[in-house]
Coordinates of C-alpha atoms and ligand atoms in Angstrom, one line a residue:
X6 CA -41.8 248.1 137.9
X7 CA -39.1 248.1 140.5
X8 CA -38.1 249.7 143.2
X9 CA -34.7 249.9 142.5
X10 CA -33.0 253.1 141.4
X11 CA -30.1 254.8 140.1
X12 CA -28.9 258.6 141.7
X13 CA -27.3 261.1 139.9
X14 CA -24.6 263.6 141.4
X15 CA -23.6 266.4 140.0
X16 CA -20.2 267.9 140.6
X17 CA -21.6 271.6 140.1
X18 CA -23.6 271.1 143.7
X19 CA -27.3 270.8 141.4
X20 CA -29.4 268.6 143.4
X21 CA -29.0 265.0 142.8
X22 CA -31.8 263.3 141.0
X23 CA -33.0 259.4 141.5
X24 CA -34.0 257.6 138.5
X25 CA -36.0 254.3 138.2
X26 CA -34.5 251.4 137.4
X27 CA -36.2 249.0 134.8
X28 CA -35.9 245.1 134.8
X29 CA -36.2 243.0 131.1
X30 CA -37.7 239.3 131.5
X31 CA -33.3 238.4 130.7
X32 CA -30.6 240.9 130.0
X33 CA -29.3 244.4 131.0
X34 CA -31.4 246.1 133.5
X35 CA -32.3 249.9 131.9
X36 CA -32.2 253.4 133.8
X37 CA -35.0 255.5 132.7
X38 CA -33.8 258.4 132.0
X39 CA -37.2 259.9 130.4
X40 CA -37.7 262.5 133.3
X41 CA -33.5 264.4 133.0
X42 CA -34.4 266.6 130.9
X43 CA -37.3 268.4 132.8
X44 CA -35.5 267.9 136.2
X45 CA -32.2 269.3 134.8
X46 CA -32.2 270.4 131.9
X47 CA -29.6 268.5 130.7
X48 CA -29.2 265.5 127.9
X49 CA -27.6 262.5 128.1
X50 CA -24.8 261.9 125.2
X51 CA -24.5 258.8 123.3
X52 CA -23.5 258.6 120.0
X53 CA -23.8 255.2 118.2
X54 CA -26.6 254.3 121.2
X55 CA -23.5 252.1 122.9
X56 CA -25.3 252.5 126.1
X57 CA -28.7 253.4 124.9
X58 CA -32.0 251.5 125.1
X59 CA -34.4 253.1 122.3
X60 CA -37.0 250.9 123.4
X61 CA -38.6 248.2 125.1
X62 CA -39.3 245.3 122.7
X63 CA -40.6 241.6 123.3
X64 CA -39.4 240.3 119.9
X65 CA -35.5 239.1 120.0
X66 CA -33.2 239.0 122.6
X67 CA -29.0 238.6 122.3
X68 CA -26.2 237.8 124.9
X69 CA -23.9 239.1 123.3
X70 CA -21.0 237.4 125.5
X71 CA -23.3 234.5 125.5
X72 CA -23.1 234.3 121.7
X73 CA -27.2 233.9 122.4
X74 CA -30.2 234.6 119.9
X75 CA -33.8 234.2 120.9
X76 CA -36.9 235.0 118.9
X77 CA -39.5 235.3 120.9
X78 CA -37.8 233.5 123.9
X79 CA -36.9 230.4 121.0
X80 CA -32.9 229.6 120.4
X81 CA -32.1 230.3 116.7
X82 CA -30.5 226.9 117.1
X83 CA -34.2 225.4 117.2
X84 CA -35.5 227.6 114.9
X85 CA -33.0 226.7 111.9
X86 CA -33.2 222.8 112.7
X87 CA -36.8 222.5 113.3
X88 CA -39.4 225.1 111.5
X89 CA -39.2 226.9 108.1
X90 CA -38.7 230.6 107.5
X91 CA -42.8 231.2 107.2
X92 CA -42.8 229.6 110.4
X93 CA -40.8 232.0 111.7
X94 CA -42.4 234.9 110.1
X95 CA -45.7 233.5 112.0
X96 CA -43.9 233.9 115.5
X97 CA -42.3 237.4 114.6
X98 CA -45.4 238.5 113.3
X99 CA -48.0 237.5 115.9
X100 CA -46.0 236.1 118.8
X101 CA -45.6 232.3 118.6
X102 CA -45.2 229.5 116.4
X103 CA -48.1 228.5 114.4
X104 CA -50.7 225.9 115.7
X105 CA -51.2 223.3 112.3
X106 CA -54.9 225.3 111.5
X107 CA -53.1 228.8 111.5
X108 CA -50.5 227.1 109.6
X109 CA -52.9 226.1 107.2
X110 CA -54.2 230.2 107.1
X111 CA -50.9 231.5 107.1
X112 CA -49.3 229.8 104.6
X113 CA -52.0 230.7 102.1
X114 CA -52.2 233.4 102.9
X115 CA -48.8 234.8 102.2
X116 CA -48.2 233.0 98.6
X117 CA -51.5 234.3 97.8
X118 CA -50.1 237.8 97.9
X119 CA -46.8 236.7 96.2
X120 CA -47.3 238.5 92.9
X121 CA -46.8 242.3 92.1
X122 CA -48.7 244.6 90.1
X123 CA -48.1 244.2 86.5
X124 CA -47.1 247.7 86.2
X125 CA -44.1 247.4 88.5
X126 CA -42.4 245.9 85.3
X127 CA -42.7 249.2 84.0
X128 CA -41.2 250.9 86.7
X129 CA -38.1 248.6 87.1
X130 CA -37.6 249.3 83.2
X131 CA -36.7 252.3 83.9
X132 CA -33.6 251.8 86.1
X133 CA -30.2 250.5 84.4
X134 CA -29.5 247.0 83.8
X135 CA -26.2 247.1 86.1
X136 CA -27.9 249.4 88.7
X137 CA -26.7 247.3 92.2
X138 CA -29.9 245.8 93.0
X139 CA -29.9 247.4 96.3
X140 CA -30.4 250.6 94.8
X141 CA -32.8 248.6 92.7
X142 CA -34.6 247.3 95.9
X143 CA -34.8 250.9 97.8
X144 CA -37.0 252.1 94.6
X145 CA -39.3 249.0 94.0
X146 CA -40.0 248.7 98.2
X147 CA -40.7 252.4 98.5
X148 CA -43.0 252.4 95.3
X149 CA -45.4 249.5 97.0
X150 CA -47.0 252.9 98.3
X151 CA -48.5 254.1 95.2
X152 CA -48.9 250.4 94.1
X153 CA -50.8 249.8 97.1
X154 CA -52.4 252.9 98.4
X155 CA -55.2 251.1 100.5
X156 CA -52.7 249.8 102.6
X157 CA -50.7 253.0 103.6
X158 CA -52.4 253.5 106.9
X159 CA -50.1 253.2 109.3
X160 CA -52.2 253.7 112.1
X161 CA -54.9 251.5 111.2
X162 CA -54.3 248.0 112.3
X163 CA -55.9 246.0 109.3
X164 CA -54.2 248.1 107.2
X165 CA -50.8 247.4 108.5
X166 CA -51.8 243.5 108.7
X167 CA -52.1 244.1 104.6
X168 CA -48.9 245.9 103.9
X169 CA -47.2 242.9 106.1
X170 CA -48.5 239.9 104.3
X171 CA -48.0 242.0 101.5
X172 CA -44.6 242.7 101.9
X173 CA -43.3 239.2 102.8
X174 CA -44.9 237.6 99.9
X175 CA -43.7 240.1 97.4
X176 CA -39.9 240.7 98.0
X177 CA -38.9 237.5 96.6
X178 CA -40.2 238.3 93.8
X179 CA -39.2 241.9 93.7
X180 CA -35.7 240.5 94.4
X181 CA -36.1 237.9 91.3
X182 CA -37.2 240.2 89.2
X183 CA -34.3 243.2 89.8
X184 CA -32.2 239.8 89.3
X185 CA -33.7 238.7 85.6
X186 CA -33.8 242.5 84.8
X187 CA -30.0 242.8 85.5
X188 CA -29.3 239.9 83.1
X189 CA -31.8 240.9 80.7
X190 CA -34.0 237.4 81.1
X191 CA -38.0 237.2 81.5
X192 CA -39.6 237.8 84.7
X193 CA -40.9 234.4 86.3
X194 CA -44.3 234.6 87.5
X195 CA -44.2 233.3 91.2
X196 CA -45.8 229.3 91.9
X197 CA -48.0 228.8 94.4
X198 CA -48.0 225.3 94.9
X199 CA -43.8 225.6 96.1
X200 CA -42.6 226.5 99.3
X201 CA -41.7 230.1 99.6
X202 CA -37.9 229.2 99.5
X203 CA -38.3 227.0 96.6
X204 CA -40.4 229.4 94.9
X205 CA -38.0 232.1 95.0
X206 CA -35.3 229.8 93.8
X207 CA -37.5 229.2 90.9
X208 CA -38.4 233.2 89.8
X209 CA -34.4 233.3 90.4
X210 CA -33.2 230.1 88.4
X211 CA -35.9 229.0 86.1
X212 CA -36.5 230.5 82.5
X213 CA -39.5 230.0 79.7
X214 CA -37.6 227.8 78.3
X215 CA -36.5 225.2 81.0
X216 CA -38.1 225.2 84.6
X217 CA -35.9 224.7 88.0
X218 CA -35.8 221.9 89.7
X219 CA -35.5 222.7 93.4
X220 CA -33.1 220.7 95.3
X221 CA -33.8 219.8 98.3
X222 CA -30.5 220.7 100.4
X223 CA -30.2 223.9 98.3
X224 CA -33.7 224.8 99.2
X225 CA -33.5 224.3 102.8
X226 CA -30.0 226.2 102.8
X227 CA -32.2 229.1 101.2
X228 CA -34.7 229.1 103.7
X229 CA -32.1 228.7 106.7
X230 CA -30.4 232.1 105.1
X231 CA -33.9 233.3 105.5
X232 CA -34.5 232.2 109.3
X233 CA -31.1 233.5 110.4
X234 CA -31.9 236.9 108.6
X235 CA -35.2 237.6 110.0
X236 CA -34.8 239.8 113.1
X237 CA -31.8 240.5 114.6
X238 CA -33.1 242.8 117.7
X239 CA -32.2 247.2 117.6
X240 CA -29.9 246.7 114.7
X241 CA -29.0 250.2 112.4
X242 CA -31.9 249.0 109.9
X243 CA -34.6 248.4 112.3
X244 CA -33.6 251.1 114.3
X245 CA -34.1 253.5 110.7
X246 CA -37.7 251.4 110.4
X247 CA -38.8 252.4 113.5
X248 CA -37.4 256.1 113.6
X249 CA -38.8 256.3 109.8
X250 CA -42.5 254.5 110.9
X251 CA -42.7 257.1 114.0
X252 CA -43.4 260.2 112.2
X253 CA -46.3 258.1 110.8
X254 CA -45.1 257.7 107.3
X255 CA -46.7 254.2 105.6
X256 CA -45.0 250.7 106.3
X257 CA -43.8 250.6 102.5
X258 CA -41.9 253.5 103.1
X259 CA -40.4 253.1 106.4
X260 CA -38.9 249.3 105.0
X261 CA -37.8 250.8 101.6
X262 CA -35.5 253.3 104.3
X263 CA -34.8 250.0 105.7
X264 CA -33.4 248.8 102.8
X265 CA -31.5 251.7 102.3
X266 CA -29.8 251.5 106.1
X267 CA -29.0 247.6 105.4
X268 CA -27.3 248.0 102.1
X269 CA -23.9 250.1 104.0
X270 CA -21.3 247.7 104.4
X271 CA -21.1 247.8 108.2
X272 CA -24.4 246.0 107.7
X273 CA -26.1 243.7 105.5
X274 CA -23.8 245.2 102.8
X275 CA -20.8 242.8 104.5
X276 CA -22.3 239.8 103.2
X277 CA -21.3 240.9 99.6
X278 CA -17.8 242.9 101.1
X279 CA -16.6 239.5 102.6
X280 CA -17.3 237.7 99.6
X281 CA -15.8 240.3 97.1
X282 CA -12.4 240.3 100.1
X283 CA -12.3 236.7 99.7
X284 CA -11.7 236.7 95.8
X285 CA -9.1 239.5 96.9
X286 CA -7.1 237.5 98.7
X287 CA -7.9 234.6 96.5
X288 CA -6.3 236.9 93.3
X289 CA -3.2 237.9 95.5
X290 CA -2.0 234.3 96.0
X291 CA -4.8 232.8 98.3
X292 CA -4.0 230.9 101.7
X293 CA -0.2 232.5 101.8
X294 CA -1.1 235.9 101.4
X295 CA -3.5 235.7 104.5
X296 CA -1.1 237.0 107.0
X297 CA -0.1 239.8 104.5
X298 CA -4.3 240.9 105.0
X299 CA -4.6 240.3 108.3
X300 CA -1.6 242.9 109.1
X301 CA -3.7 245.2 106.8
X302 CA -6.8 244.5 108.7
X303 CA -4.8 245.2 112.0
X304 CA -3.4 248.3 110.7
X305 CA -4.9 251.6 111.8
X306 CA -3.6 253.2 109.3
X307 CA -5.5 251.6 106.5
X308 CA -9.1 251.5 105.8
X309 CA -9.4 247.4 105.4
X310 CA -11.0 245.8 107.9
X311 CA -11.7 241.2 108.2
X312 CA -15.5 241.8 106.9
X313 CA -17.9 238.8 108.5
X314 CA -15.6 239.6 111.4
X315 CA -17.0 241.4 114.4
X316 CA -20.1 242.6 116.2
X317 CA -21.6 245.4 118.2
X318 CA -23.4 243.1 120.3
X319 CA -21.8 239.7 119.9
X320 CA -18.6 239.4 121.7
X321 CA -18.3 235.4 121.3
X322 CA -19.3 233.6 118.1
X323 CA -22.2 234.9 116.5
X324 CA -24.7 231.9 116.7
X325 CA -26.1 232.3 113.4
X326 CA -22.4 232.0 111.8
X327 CA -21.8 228.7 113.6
X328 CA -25.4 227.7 111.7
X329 CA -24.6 228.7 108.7
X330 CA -20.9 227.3 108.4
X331 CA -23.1 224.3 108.8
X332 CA -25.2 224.9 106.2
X333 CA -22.3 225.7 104.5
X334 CA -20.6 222.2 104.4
X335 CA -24.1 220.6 103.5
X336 CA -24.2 222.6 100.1
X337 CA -20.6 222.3 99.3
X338 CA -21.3 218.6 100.0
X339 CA -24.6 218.4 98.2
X340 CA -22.7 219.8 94.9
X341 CA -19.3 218.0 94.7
X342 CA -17.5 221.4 96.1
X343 CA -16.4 219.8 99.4
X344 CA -12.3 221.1 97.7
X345 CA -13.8 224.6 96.8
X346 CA -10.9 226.8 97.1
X347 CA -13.1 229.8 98.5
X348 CA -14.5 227.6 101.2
X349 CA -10.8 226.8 102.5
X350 CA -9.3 230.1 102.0
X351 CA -12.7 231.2 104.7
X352 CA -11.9 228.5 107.1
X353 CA -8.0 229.0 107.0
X354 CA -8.3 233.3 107.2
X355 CA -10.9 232.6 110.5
X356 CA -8.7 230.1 112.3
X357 CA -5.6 232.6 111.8
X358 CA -7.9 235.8 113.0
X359 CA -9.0 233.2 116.2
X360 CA -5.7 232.7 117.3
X361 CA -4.2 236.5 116.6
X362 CA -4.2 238.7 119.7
X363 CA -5.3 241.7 118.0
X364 CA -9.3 240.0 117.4
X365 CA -9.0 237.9 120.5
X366 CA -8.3 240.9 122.7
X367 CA -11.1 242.7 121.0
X368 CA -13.7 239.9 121.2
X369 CA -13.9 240.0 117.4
X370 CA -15.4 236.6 115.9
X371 CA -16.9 235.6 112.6
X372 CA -20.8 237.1 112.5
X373 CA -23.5 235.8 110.1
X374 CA -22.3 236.9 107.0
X375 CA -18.7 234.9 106.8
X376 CA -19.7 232.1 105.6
X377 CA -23.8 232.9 103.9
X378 CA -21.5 234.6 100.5
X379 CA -19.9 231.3 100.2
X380 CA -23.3 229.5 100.5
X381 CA -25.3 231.7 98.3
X382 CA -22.6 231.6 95.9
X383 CA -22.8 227.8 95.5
X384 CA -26.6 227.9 95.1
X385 CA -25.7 230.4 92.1
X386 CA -27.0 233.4 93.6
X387 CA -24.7 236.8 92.2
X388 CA -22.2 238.6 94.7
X389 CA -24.6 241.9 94.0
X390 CA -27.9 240.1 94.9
X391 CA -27.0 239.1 98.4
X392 CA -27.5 241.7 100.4
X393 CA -31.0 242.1 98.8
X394 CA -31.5 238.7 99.7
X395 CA -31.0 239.5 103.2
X396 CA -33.3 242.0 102.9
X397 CA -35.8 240.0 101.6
X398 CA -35.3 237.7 104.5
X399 CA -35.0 241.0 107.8
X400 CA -38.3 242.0 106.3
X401 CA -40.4 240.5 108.7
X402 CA -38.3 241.4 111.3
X403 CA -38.6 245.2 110.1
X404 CA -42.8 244.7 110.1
X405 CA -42.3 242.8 113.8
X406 CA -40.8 246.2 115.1
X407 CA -43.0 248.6 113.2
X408 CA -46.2 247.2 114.0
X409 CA -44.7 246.4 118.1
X410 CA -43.7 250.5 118.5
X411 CA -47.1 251.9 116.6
X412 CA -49.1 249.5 119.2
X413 CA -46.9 250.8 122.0
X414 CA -49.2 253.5 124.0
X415 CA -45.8 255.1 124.7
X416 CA -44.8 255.6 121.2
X417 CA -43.4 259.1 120.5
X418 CA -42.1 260.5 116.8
X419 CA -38.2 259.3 117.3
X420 CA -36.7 263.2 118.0
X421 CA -32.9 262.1 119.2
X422 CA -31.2 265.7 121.0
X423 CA -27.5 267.2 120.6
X424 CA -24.1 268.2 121.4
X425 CA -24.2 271.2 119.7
X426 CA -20.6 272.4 119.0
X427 CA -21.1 274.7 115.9
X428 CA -20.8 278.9 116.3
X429 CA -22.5 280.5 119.1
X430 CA -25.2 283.3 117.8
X431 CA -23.4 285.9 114.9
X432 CA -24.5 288.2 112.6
X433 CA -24.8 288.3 108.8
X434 CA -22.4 290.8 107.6
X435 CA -23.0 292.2 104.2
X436 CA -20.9 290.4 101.6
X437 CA -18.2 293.4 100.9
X438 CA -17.3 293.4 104.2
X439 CA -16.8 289.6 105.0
X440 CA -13.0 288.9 104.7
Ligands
LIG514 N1 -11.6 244.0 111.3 C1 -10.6 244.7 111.9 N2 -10.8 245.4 113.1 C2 -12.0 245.4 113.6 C3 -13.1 244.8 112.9 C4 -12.8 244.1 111.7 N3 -13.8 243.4 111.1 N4 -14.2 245.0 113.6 C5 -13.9 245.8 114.7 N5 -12.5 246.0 114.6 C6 -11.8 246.7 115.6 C7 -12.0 248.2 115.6 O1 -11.0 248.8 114.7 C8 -11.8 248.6 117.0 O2 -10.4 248.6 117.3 P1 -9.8 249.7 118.4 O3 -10.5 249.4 119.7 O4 -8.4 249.4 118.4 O5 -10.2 251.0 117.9 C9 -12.4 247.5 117.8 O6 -12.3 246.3 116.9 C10 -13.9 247.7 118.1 O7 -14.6 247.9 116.9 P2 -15.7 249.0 116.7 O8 -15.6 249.5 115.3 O9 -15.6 250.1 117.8 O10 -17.0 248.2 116.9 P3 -18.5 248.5 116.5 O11 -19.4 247.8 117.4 O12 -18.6 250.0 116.3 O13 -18.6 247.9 115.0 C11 -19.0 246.4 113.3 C12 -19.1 246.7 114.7 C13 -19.8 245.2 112.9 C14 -19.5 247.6 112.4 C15 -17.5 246.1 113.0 O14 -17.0 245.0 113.7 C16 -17.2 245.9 111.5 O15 -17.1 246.9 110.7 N6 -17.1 244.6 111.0 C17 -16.9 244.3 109.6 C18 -18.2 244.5 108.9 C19 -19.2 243.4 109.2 O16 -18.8 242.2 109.1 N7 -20.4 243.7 109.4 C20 -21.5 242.8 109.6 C21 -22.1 242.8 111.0 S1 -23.2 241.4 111.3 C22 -24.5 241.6 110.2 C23 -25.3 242.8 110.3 O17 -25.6 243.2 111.4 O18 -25.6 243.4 109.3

């Protein structure tokens, strides 16, 4: 609490109304606003929450102008270079980083969990073999709850703790199967005994008839895709978790509406959108057509837009795209691709967009998903299957949030008010008289 506070005036001559004003532990101080509405009947407006705290949460934190990510009070920096993505899912899930003896729990625990019901073959059989696997994902993540009814309770703790572990283990496999269903291979059963990066690479890349063999670089690229994806803060997905999760529907359905938020391309869909504007540009004459798109991204008049550019939050580099440029040179390295043309076209397009007043008066800089298409594209992973991947990867993140607002004694069913703007009150008039 604080005792410092925020008036409102009115210009009508209502009586002016102080508000509290709330301190975080770092960041943007927050007016609570909670009492306006009784004291004046009136709402605040705020479309696109630019000024809007939905909550108080003690899972991630971003300066945006900082270009600063934190999970639980650690820099993303850390995270990449020295823990693994279960690791992280560990200090999302429960607060910190494992000790080694709930390491030794955890880990278990998860690839315990990693396979799906057998009968969820059935039910991906009956989608079409070039469905986008996002649409794919939306129907497999929301059926968990009739695979898994006896973990549906949201509101009872051990429950949720089920549907988590549940969840976490089982989307790389999900993901791998959509991915062999697409191009019409067998399933691969998940392996216990390799890491949960590794393993996925292996349901992805292996077949019956010759097994993967994980490479080290590629494998710790994978699970650095992972890290970077796993929270990301009030974000448009985890903002639909958490409005879905309030009206007490179960955890498999509030992260299969998730996965339904992330797959637009203003979100986790820009991964595949950069990637797929890259080839574009790549078809049109590469490197000496990039001014040509840049004036089309510029334009107001056209619909393009530099996708892996910009940020709601992040008005400096994006952290996590400085990582995974990183990671990016490693894999290029690691597989002889150090003069892939992709890779230069990227770097060329960003150092143009840097210096061009248009995105450096707008603070627009590369976000996460410039450079992870290039990266997951080395490693062999399809254009389609990356935003699934990322999905794969927030879903912890998702759980972090859900499980953080139903333990909140302050939680209410999300119920966001209006504008309104339509008719005022009219009358039905019977149809032969309605000209
Ligand atoms: N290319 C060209 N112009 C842009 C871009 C871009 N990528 N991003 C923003 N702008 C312009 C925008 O037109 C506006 O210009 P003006 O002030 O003249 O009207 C100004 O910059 C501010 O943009 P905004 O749309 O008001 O910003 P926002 O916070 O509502 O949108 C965004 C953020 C991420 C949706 C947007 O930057 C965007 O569409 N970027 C491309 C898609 C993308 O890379 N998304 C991934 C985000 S990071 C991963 C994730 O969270 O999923």
């Amino acid at each position: 609490m604080t005792d410092r506070t925020a008036t409102v005036t009115f210009s009508d001559g209502s009586p002016s109304i102080v508000f509290p004003v709330l301190p975080g532990t770092i960041g943007p101080d927050v007016i609570d606003i909670r009492a306006l509405y009784g004291k004046t009947g009136k709402f605040t407006y705020d479309p696109g929450f630019l000024s809007t705290a939905s909550c108080s949460s003690a899972i991630t934190y971003i300066d945006g102008d900082k270009g600063e990510l934190l999970y639980r009070g650690y820099p993303i920096e850390e995270l990449a270079t020295r823990s693994d993505y279960l690791e992280v899912c560990h200090l999302l899930l429960y607060g910190d980083l494992p000790t080694a003896d709930q390491k030794a729990r955890f880990y278990p625990l998860v690839t315990r969990h990693t396979m799906v019901n057998e009968q969820m073959q059935f039910f991906l059989r009956g989608f079409r073999r070039d469905a986008h696997p996002m649409a794919v994902m939306t129907g497999l993540v929301g059926a968990m709850s009739a695979f898994y009814p006896d973990s549906i309770n949201l509101q009872d703790a051990h429950q949720r703790d089920i549907s988590a572990i549940r969840l976490i283990a089982k989307m790389p496999t999900l993901v791998a199967m959509a991915y062999k269903y697409s191009v019409g291979q067998p399933y691969m059963y998940p392996r216990n005994d390799q890491s949960y990066a590794a393993n996925f690479m292996r349901m992805m890349f292996a077949t019956p008839c010759e097994d993967y063999k994980p490479n080290d670089v590629l494998v710790r690229a994978m699970d650095r895709i992972f890290i970077l994806h796993a929270d990301h803060e009030q974000n448009a997905s985890t903002s639909t978790v958490r409005m879905c999760a309030s009206s007490g529907t179960n955890p498999f359905a509030a992260i299969a509406a998730g996965v339904a938020c992330l797959w637009g391309p203003a979100h986790g869909g820009a991964n595949e959108a950069c990637l797929n504007m890259l080839y574009d540009i790549q078809r049109q004459g590469g490197v000496a057509k990039i001014g040509e798109f840049i004036a089309k991204a510029k334009d107001k008049n056209s619909s393009v837009k530099l996708m892996g550019f910009g940020h709601r939050v992040y008005k400096n580099y994006d952290p996590r795209a400085k990582l995974m440029r990183e990671t990016c040179y490693e894999v290029l390295g690691e597989l002889g691709l150090g003069d892939d043309p992709l890779f230069k076209l990227a770097m060329a397009l960003e150092k143009i967009a840097l210096e061009d007043d248009y995105f450096v008066s707008r603070k627009l800089y590369p976000n996460v998903d410039y450079y992870s298409g290039i990266v997951q594209k080395a490693i062999g992973i399809p254009v389609q299957l990356f935003t699934a991947i990322f999905a794969l990867a927030r879903t912890v993140g998702w759980i972090a949030q859900l499980n953080e607002m139903v333990s909140d004694p302050e939680y209410k069913i999300g119920r966001p008010r209006q504008l309104y703007t339509g008719a005022t009150r009219r009358e039905v008039v019977p149809l032969a008289q309605r000209g």
